[in-house]
PDB file of C-alpha atoms in Angstrom:
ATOM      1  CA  UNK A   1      17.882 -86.873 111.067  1.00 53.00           C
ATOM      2  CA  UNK A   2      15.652 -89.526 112.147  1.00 58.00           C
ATOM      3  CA  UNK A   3      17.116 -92.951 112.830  1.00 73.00           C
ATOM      4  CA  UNK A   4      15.359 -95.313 110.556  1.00 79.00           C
ATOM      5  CA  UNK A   5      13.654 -95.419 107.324  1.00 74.00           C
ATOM      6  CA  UNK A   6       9.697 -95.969 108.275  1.00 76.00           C
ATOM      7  CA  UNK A   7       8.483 -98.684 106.777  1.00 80.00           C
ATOM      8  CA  UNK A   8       5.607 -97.362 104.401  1.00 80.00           C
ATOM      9  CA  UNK A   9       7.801 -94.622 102.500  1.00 79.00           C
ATOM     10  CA  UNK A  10      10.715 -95.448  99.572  1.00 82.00           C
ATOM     11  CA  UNK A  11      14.096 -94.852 100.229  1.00 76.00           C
ATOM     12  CA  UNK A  12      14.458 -92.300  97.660  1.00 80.00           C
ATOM     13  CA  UNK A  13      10.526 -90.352  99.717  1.00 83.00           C
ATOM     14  CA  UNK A  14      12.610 -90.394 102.684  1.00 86.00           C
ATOM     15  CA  UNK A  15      15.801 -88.740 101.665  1.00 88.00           C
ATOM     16  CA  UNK A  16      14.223 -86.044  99.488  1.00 89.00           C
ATOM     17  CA  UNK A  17      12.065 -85.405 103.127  1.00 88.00           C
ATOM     18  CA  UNK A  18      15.060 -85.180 105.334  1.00 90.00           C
ATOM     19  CA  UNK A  19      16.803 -82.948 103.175  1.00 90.00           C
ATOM     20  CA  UNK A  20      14.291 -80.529 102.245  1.00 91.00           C
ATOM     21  CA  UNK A  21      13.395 -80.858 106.499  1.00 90.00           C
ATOM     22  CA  UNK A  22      17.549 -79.899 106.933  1.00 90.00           C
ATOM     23  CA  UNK A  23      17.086 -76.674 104.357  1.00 89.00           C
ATOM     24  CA  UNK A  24      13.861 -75.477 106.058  1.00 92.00           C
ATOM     25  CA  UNK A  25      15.828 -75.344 109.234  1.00 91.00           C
ATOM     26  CA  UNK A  26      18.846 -73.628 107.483  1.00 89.00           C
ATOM     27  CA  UNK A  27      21.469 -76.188 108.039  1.00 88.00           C
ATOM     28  CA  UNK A  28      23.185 -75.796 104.682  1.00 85.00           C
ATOM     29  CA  UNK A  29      23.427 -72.099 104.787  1.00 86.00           C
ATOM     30  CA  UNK A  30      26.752 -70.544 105.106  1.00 85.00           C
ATOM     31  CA  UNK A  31      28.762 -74.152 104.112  1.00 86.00           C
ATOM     32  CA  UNK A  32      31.857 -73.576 102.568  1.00 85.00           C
ATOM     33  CA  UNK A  33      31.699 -73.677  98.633  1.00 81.00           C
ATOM     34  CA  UNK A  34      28.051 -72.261  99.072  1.00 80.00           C
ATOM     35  CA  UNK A  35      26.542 -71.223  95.828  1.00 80.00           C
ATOM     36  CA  UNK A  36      30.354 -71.782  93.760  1.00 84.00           C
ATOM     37  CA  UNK A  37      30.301 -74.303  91.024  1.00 85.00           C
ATOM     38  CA  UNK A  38      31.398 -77.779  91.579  1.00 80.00           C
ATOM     39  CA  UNK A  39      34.716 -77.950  90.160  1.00 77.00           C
ATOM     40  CA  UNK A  40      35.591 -80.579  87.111  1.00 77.00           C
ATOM     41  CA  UNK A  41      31.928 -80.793  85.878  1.00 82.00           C
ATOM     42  CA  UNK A  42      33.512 -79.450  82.314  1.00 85.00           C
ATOM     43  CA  UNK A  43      35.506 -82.858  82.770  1.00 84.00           C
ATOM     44  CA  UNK A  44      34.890 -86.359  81.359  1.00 88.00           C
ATOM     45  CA  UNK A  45      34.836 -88.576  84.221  1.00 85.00           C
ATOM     46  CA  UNK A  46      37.940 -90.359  84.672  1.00 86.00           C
ATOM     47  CA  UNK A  47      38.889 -92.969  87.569  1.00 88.00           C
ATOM     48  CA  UNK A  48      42.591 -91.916  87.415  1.00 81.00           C
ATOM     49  CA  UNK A  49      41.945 -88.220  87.523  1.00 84.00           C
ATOM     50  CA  UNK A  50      39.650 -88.836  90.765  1.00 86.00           C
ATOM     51  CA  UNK A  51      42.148 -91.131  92.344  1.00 86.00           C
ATOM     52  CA  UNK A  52      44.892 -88.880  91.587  1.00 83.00           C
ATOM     53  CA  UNK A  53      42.445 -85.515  92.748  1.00 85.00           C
ATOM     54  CA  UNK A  54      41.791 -87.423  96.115  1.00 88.00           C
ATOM     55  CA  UNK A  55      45.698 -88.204  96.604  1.00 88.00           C
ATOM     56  CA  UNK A  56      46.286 -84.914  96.259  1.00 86.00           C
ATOM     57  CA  UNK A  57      43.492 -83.609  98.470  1.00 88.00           C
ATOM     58  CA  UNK A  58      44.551 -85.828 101.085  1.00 90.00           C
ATOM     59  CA  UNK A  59      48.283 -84.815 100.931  1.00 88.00           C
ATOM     60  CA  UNK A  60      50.203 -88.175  99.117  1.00 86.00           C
ATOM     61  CA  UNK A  61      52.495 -88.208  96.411  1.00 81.00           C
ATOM     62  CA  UNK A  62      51.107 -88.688  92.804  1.00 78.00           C
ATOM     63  CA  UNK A  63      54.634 -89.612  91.503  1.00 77.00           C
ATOM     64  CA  UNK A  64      54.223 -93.142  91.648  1.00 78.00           C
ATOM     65  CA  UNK A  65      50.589 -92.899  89.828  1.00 79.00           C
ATOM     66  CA  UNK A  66      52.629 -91.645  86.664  1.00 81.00           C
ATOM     67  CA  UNK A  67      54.044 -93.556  84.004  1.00 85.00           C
ATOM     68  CA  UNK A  68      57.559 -94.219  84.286  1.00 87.00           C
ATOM     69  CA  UNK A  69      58.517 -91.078  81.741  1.00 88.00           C
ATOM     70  CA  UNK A  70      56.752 -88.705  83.500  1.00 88.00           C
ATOM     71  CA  UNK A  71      58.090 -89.938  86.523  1.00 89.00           C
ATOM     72  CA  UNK A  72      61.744 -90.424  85.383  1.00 91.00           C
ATOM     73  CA  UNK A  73      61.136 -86.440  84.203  1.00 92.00           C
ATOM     74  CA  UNK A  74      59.593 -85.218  87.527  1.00 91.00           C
ATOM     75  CA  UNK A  75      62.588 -86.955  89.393  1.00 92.00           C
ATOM     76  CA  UNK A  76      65.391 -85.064  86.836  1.00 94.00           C
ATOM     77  CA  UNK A  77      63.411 -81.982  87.907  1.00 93.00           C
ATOM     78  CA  UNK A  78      63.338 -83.361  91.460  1.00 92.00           C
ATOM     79  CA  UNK A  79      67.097 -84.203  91.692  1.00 92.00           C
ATOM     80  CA  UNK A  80      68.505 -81.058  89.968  1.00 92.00           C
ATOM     81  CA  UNK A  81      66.849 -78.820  92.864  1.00 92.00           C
ATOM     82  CA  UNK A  82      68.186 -80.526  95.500  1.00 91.00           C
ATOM     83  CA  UNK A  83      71.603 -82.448  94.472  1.00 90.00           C
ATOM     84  CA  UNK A  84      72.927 -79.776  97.497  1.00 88.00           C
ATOM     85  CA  UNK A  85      71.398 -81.891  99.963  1.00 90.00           C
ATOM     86  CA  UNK A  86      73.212 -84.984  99.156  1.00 90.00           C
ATOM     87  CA  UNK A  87      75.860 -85.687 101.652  1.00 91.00           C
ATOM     88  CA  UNK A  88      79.159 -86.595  99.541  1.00 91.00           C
ATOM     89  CA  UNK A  89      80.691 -86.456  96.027  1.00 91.00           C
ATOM     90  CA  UNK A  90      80.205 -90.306  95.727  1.00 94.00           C
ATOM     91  CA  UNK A  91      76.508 -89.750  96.706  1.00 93.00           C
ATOM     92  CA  UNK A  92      76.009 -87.316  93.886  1.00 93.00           C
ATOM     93  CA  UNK A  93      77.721 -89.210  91.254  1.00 95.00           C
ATOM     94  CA  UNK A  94      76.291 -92.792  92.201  1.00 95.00           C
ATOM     95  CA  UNK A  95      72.683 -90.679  92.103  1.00 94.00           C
ATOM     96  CA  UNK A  96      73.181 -89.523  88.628  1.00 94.00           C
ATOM     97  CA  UNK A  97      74.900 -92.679  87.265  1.00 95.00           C
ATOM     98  CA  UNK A  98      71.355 -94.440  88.422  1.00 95.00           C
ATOM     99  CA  UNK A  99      69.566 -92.388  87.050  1.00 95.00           C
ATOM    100  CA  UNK A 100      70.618 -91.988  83.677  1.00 96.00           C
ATOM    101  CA  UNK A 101      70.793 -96.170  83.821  1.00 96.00           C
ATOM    102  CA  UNK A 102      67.080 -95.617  84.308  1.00 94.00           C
ATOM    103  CA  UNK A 103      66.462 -93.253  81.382  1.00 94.00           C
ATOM    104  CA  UNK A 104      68.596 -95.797  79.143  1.00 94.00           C
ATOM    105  CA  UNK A 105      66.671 -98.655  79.671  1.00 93.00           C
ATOM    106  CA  UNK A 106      63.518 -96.430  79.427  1.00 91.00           C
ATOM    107  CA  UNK A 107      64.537 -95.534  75.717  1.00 89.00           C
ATOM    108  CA  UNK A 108      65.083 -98.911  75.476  1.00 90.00           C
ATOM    109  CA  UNK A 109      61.428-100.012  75.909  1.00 88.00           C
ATOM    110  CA  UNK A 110      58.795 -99.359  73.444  1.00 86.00           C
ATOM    111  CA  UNK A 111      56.779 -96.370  74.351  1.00 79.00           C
ATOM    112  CA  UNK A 112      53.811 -97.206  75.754  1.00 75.00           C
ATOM    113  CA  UNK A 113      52.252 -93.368  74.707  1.00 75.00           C
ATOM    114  CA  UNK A 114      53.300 -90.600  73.689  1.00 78.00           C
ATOM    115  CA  UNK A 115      57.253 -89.906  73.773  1.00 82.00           C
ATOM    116  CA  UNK A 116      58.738 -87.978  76.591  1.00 84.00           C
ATOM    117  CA  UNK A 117      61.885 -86.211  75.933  1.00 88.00           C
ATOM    118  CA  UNK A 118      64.063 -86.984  78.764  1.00 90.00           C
ATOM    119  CA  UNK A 119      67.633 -85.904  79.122  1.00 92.00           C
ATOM    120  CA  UNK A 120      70.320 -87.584  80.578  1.00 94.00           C
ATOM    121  CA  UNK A 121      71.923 -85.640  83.609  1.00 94.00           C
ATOM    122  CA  UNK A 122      76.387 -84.588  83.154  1.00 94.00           C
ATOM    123  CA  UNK A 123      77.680 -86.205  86.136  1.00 94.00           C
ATOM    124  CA  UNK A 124      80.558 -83.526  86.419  1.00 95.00           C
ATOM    125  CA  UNK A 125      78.076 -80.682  85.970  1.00 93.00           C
ATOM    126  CA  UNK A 126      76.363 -82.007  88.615  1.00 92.00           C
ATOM    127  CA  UNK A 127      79.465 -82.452  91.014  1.00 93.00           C
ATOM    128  CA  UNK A 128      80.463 -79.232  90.157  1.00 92.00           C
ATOM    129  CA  UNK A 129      77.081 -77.516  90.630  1.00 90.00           C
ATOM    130  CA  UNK A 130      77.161 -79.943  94.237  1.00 90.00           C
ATOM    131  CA  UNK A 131      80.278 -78.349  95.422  1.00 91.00           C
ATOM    132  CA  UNK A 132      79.599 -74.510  94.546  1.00 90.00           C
ATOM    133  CA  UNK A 133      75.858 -75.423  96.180  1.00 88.00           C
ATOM    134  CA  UNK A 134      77.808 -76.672  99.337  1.00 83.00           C
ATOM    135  CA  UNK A 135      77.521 -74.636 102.598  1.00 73.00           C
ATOM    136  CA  UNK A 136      81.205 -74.150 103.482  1.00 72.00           C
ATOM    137  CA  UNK A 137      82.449 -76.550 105.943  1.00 68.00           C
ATOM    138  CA  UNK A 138      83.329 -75.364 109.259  1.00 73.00           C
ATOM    139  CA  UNK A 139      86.974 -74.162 110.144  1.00 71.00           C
ATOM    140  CA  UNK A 140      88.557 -77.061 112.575  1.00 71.00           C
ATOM    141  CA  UNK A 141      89.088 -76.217 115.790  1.00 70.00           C
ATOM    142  CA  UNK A 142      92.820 -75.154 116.699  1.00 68.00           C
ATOM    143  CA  UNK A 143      93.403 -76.506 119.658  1.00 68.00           C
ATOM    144  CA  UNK A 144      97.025 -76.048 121.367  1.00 68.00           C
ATOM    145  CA  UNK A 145      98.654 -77.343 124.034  1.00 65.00           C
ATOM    146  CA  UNK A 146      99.117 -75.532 126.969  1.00 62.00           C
ATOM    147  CA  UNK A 147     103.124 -74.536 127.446  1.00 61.00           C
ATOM    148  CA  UNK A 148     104.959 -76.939 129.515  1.00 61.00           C
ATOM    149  CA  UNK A 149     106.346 -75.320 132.621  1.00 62.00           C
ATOM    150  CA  UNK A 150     108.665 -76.900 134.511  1.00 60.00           C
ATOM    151  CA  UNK A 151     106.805 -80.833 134.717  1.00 58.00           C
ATOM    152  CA  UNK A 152     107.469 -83.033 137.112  1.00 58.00           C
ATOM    153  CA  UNK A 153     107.867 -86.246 136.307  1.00 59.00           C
ATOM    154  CA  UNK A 154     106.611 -89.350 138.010  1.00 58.00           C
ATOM    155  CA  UNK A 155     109.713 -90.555 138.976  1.00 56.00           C
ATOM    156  CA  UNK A 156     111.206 -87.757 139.979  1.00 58.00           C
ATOM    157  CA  UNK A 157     108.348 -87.677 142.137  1.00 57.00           C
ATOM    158  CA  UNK A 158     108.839 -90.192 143.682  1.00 61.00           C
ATOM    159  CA  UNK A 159     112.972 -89.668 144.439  1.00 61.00           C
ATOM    160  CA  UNK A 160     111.997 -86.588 145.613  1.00 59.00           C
ATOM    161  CA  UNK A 161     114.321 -84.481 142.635  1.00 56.00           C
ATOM    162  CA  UNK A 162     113.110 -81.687 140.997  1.00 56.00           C
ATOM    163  CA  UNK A 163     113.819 -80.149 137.528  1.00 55.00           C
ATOM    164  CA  UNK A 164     116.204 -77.966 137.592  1.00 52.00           C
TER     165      UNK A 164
END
């Protein structure tokens, strides 16, 4: 690719030259996705579908681009895979307290779309599902003392008496 634009052609002359120059020298044969069909050209154009396609592509987390029922619904789905990993009874039931909280006061708002059937979570269910999920704990260490034979004490030690 040359460096500058000379100053006699349009813009629009000197692109269509370089790239017909870059196929004539066979620099856009064997690209990846050569010859397959751009994908979402049956789509409308939407700025929140790209921005969420690009997230995606790029490895983030879409959650927080959804409304707050979707994402209150992708959390339930979230939370009831992986309530195992939570580290105490408390933790689970503090968890699932919160988030049903968050589902009430969802209902409570006026739905700003379509409505999205969330259900609220059995806290005991979900303690009881926590400790079958569990891996067992380990078995405590028995440690015993080793048998006294025959001790000296300090004192006697020191008087020079032994036990008898």
């Amino acid at each position: 690719m040359s460096g500058r634009k000379p100053a006699g052609s349009s813009f629009e002359d000197w692109v269509e030259r370089q790239v017909r120059e870059a196929t004539e020298r066979g620099e856009f044969d064997h690209l990846p996705g050569a010859g397959a069909p751009l994908p979402g050209l049956d789509r409308a154009f939407s700025a929140d579908r790209w921005a969420a396609d690009k997230a995606r592509r790029e490895g983030f987390d879409v959650t927080g681009m959804l409304p707050p029922a979707l994402a209150l619904r992708r959390e339930r789905e979230v939370l009831l895979r992986d309530v195992h990993q939570l580290v105490s009874e408390r933790a689970v039931r503090d968890v699932v307290t919160d988030f049903n909280d968050r589902v009430r006061e969802q209902y409570r708002r006026p739905a700003d779309g379509p409505l999205v059937v969330i259900a609220l979570l059995d806290v005991e269910a979900l303690v009881a599902e926590w400790h079958r999920r569990r891996p067992p704990a380990p078995a405590p260490a028995t440690t015993q003392a080793p048998p006294v034979r025959g001790v000296r004490r300090w004192w006697r030690r020191i008087r020079g008496s032994h036990p008898q």
